[in-house]
mmCIF file of N, CA and C in Angstrom:
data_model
loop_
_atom_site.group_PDB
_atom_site.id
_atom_site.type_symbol
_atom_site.label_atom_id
_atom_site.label_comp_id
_atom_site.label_asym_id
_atom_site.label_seq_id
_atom_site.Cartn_x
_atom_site.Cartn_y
_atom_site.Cartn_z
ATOM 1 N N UNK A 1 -31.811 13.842 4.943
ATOM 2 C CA UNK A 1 -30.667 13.053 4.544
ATOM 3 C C UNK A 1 -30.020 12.386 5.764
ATOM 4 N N UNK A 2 -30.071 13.364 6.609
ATOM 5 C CA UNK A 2 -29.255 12.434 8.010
ATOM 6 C C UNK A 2 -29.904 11.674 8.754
ATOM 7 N N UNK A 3 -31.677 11.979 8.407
ATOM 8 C CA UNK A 3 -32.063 10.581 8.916
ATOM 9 C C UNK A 3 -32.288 9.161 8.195
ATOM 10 N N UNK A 4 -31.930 9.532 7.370
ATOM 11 C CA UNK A 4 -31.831 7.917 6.251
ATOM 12 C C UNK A 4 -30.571 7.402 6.313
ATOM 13 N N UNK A 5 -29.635 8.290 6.673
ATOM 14 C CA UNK A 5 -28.050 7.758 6.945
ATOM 15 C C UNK A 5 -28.434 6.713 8.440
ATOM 16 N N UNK A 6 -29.098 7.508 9.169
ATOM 17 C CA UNK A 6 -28.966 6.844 10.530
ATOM 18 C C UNK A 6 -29.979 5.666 10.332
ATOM 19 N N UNK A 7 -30.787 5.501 9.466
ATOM 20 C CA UNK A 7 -31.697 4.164 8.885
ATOM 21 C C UNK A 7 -30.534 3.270 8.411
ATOM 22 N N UNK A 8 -30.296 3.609 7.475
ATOM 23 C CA UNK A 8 -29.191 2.408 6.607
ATOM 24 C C UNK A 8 -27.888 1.760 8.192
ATOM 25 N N UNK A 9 -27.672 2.918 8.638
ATOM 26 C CA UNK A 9 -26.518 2.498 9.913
ATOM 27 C C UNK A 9 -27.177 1.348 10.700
ATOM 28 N N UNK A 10 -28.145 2.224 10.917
ATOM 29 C CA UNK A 10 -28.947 1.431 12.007
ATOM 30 C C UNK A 10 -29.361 -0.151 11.752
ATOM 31 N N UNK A 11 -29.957 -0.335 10.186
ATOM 32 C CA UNK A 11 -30.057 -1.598 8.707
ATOM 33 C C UNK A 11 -28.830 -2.306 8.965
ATOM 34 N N UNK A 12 -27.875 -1.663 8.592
ATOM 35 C CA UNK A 12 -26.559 -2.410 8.698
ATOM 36 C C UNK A 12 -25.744 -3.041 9.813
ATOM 37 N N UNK A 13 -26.290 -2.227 10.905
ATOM 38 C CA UNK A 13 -25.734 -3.027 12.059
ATOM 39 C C UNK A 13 -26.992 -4.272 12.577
ATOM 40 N N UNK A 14 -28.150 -3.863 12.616
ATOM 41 C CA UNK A 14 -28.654 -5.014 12.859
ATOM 42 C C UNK A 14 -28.851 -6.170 12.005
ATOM 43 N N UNK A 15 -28.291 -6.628 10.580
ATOM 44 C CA UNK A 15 -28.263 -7.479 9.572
ATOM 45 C C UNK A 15 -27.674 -8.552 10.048
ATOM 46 N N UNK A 16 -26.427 -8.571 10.980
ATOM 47 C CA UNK A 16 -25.694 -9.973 11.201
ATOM 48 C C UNK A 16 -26.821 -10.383 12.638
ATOM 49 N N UNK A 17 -26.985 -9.404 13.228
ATOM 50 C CA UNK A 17 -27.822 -9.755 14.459
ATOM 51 C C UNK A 17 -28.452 -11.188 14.006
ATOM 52 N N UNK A 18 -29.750 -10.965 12.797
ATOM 53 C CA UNK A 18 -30.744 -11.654 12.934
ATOM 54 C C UNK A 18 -30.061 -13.297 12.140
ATOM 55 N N UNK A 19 -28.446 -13.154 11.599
ATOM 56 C CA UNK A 19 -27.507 -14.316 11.226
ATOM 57 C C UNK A 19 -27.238 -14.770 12.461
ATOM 58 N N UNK A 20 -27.058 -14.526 13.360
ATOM 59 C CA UNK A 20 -26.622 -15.300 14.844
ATOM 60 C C UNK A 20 -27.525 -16.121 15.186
ATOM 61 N N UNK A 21 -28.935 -16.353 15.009
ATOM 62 C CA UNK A 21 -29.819 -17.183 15.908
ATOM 63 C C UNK A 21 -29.821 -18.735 15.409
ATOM 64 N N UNK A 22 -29.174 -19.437 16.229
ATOM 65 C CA UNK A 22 -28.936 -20.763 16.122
ATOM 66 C C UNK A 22 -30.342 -21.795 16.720
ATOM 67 N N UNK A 23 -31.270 -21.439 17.499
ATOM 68 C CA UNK A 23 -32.229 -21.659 17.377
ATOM 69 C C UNK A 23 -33.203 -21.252 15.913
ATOM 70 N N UNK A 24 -33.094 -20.468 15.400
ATOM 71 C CA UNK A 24 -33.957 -20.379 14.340
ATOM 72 C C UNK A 24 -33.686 -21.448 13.105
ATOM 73 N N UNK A 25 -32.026 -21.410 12.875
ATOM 74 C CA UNK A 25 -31.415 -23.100 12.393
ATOM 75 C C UNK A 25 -31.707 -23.952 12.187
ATOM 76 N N UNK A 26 -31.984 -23.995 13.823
ATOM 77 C CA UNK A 26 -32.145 -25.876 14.273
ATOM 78 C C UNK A 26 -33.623 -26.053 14.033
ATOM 79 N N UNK A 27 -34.581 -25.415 14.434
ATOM 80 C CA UNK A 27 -36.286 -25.334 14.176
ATOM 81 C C UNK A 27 -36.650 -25.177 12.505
ATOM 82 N N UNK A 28 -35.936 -24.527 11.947
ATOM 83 C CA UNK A 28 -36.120 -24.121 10.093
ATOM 84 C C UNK A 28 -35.497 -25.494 9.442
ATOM 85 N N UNK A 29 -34.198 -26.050 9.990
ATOM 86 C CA UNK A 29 -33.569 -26.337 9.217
ATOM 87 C C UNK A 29 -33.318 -27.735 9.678
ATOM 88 N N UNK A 30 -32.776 -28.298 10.836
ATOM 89 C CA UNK A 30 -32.081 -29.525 11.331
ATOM 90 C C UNK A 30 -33.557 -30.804 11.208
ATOM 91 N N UNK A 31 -33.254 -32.002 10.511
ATOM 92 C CA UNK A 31 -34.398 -32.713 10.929
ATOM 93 C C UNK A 31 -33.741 -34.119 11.305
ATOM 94 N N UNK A 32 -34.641 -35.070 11.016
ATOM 95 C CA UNK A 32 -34.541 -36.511 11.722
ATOM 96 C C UNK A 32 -33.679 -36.676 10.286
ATOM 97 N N UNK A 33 -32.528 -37.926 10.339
ATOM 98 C CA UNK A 33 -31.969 -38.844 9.004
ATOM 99 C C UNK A 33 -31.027 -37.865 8.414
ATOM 100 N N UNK A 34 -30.794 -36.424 9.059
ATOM 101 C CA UNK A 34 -29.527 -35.907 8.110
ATOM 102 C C UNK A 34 -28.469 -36.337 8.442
ATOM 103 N N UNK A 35 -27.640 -36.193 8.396
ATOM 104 C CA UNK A 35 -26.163 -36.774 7.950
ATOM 105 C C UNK A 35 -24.993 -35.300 8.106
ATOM 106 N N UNK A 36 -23.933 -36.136 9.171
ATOM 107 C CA UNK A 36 -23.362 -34.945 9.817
ATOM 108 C C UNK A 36 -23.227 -33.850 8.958
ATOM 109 N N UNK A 37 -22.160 -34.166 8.155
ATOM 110 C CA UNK A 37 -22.157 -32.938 6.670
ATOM 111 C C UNK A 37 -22.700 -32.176 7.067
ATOM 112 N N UNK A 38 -24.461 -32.412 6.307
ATOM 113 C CA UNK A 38 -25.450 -31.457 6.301
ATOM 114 C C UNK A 38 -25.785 -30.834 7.602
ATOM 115 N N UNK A 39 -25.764 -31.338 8.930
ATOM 116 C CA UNK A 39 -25.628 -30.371 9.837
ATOM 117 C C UNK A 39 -24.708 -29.488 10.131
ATOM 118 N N UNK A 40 -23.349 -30.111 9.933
ATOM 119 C CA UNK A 40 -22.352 -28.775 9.936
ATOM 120 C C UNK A 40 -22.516 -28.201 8.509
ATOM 121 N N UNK A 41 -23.177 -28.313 7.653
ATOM 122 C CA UNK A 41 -23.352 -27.141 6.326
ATOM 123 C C UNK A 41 -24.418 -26.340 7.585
ATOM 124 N N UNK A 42 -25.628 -26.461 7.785
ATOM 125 C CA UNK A 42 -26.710 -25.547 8.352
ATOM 126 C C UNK A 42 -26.182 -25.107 9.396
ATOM 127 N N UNK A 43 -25.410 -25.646 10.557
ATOM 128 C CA UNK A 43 -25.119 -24.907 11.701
ATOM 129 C C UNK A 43 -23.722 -24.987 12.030
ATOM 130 N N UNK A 44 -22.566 -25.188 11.089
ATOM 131 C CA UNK A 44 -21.573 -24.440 11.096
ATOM 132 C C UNK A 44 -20.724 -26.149 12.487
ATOM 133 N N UNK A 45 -19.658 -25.472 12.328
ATOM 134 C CA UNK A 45 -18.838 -26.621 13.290
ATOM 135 C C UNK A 45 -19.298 -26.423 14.455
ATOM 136 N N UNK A 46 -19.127 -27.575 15.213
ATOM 137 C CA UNK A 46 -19.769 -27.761 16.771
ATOM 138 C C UNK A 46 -18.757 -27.212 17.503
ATOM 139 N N UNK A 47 -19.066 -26.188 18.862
ATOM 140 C CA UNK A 47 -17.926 -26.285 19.679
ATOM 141 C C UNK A 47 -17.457 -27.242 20.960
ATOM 142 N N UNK A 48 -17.901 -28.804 20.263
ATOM 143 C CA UNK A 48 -17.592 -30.006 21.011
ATOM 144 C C UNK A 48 -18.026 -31.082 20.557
ATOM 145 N N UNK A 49 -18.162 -32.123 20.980
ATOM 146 C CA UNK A 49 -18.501 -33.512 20.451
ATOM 147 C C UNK A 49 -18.289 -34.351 21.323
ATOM 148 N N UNK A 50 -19.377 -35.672 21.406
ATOM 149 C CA UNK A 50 -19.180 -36.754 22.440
ATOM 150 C C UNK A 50 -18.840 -38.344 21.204
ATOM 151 N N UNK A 51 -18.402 -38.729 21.765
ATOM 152 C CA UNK A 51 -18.816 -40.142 20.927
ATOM 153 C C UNK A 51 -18.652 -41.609 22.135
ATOM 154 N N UNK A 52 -19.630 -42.299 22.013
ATOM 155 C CA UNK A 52 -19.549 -43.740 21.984
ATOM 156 C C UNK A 52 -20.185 -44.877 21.068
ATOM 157 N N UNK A 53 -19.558 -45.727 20.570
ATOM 158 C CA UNK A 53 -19.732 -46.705 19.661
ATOM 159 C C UNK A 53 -20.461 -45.932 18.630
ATOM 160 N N UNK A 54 -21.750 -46.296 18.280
ATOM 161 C CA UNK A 54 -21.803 -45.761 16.950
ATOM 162 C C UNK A 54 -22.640 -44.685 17.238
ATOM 163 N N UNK A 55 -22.688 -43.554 18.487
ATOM 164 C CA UNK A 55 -23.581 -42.770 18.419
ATOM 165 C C UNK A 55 -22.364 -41.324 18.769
ATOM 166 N N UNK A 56 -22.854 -40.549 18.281
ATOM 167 C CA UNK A 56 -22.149 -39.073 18.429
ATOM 168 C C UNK A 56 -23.052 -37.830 18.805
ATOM 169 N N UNK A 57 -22.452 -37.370 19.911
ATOM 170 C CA UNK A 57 -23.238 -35.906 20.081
ATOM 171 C C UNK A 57 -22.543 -34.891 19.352
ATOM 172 N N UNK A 58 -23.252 -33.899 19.019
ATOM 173 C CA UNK A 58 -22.540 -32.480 18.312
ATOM 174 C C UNK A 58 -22.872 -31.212 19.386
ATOM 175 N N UNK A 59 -22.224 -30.703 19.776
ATOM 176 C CA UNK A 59 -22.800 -29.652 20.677
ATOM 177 C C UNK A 59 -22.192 -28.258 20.718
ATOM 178 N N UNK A 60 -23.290 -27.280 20.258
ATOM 179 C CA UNK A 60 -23.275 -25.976 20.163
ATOM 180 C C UNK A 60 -23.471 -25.463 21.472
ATOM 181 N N UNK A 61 -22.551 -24.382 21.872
ATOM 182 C CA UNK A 61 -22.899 -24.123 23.852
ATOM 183 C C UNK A 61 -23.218 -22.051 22.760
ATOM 184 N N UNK A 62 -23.763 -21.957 24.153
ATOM 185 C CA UNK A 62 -23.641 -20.703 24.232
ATOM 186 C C UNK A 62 -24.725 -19.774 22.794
ATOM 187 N N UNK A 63 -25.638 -20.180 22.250
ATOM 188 C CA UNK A 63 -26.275 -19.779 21.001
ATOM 189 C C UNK A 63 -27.175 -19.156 21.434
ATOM 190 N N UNK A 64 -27.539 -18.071 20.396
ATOM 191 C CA UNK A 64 -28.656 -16.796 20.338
ATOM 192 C C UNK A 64 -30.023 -18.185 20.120
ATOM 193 N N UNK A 65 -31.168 -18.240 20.705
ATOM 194 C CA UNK A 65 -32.074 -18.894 20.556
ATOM 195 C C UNK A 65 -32.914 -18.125 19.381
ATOM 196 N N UNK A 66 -32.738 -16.783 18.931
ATOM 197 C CA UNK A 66 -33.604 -16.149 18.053
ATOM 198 C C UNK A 66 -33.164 -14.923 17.609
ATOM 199 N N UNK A 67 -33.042 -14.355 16.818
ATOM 200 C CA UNK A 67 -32.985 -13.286 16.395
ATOM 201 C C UNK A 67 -33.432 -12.403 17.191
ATOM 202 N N UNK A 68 -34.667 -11.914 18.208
ATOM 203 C CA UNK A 68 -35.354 -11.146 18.431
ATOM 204 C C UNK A 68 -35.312 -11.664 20.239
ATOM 205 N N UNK A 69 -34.329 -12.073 20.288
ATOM 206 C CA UNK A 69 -34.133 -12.195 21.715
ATOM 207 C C UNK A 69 -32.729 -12.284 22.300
ATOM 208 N N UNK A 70 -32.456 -12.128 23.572
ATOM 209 C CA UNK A 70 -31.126 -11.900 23.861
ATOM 210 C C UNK A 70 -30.438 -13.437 24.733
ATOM 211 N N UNK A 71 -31.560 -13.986 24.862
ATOM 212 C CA UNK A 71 -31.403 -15.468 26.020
ATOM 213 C C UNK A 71 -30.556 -16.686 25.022
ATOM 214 N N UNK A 72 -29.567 -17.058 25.278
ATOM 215 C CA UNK A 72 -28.909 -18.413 24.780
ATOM 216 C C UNK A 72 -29.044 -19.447 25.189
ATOM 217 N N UNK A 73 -28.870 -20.664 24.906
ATOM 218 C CA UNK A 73 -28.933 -21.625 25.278
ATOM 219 C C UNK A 73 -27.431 -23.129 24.100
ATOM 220 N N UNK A 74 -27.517 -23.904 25.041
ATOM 221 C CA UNK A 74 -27.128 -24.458 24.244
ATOM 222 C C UNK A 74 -27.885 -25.927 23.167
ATOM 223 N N UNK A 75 -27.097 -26.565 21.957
ATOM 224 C CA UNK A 75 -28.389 -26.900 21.109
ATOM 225 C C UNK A 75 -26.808 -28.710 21.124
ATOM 226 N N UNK A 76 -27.893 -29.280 21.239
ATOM 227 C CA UNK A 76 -26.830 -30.883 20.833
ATOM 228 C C UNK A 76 -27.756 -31.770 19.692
ATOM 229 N N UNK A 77 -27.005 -32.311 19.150
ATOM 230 C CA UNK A 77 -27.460 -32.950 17.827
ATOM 231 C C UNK A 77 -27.194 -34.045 18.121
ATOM 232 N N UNK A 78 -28.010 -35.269 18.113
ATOM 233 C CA UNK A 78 -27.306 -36.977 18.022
ATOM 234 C C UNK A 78 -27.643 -37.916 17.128
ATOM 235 N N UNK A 79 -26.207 -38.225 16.677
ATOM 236 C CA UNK A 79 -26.438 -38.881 15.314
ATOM 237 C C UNK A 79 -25.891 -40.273 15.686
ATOM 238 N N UNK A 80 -26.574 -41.516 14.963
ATOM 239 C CA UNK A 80 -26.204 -42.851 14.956
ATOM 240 C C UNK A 80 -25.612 -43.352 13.895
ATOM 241 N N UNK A 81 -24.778 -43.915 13.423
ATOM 242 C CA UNK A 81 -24.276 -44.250 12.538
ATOM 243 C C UNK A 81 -24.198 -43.420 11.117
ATOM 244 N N UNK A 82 -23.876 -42.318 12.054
ATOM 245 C CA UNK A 82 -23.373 -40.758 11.258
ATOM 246 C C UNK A 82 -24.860 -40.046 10.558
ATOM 247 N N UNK A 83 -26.058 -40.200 11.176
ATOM 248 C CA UNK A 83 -27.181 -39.897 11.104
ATOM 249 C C UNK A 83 -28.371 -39.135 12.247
ATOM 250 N N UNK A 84 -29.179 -37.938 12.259
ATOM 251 C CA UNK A 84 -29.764 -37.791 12.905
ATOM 252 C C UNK A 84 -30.548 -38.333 13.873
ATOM 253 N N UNK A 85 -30.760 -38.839 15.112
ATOM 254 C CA UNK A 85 -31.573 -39.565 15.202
ATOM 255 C C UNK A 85 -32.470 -38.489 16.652
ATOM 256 N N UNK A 86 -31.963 -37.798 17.185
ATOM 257 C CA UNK A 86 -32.006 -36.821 18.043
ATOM 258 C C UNK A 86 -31.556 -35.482 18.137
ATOM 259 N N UNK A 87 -32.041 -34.504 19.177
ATOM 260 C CA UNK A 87 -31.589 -32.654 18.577
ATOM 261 C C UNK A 87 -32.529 -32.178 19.412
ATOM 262 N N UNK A 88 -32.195 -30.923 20.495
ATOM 263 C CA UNK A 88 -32.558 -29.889 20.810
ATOM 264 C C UNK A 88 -31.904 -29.448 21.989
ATOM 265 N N UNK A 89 -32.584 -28.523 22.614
ATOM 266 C CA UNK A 89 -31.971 -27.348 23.347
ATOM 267 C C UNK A 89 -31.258 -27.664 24.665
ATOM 268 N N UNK A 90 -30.713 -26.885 25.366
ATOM 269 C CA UNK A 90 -30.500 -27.321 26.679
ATOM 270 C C UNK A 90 -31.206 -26.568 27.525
ATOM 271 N N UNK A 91 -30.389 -25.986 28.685
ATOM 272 C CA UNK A 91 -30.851 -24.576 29.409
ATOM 273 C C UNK A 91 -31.018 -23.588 28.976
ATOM 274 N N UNK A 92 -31.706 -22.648 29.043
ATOM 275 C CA UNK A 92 -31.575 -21.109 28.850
ATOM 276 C C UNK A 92 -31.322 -20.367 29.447
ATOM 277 N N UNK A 93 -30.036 -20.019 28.981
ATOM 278 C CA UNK A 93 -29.849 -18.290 30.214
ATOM 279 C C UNK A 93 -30.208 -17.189 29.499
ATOM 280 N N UNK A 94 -30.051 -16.461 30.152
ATOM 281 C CA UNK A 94 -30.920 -15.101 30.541
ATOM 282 C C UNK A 94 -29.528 -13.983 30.478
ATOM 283 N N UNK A 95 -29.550 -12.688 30.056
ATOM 284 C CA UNK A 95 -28.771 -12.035 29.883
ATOM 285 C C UNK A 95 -29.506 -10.817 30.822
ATOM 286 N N UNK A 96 -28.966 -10.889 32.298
ATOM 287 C CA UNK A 96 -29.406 -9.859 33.285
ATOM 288 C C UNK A 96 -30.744 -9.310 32.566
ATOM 289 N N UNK A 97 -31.714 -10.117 33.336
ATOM 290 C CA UNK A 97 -32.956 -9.493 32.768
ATOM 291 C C UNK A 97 -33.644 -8.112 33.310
ATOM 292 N N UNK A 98 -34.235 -7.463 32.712
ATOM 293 C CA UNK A 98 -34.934 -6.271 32.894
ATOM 294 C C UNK A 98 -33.443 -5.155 33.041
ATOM 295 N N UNK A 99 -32.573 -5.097 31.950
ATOM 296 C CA UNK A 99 -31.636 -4.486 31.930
ATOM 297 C C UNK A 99 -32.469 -3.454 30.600
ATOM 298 N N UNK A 100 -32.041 -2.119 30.591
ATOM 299 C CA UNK A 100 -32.466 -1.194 29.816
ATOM 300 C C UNK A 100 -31.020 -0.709 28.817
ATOM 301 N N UNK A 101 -30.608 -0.971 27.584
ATOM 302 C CA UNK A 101 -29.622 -0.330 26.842
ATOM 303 C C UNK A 101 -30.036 0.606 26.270
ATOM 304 N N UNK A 102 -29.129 1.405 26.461
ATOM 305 C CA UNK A 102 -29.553 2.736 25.339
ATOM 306 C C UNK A 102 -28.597 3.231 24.540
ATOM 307 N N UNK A 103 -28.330 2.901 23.503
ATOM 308 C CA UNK A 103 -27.409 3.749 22.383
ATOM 309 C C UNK A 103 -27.145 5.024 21.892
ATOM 310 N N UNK A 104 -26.446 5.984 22.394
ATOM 311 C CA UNK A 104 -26.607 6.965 22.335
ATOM 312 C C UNK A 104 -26.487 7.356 20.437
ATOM 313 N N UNK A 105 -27.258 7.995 19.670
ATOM 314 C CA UNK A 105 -27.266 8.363 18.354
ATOM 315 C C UNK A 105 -26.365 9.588 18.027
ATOM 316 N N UNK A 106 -25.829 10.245 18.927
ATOM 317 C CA UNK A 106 -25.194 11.457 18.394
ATOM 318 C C UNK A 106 -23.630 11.256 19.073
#
């Protein structure tokens, strides 16, 4: 019994994990010709924006690139006359690599 408790705990905390990856989003979901809307429906409000004349950047800083990894990066979207016409990643950082966590269970 107490190890199926520590399954479901364990289930439950990693469930939003694999909701954070904003790379998985933009690769599944973002394409050429959408229309801002629909990008902020799939990836949520930008934390910035550029504009000149009829072109606009959308830019997400700081995003989980994957579920199954710890490295972020940031992701910009550019739309022309309120349309996709460009989209992808920036840099990737690195979260002190070759770091070991350990969760203690008891």
């Amino acid at each position: 019994m107490r190890q199926l408790m520590l399954i479901i705990l364990f289930s439950l905390f990693m469930m939003p994990l694999g909701g954070c990856a904003t790379g998985e989003k933009v690769r599944a979901n973002v394409r050429e010709g959408m229309t801002k809307a629909e990008v902020i429906d799939v990836m949520g409000n930008p934390d910035g924006f550029r504009r000149a004349g009829d072109s606009e950047a959308l830019v997400y800083t700081n995003r989980l690139i994957s579920g199954w990894s710890w490295d972020r990066t940031d992701y910009t979207v550019i739309l022309q006359r309120g349309h996709v016409v460009e989209y992808g990643t920036g840099e990737v950082r690195q979260n002190s690599p070759n770091t070991l966590v350990l969760i203690p269970l008891r």
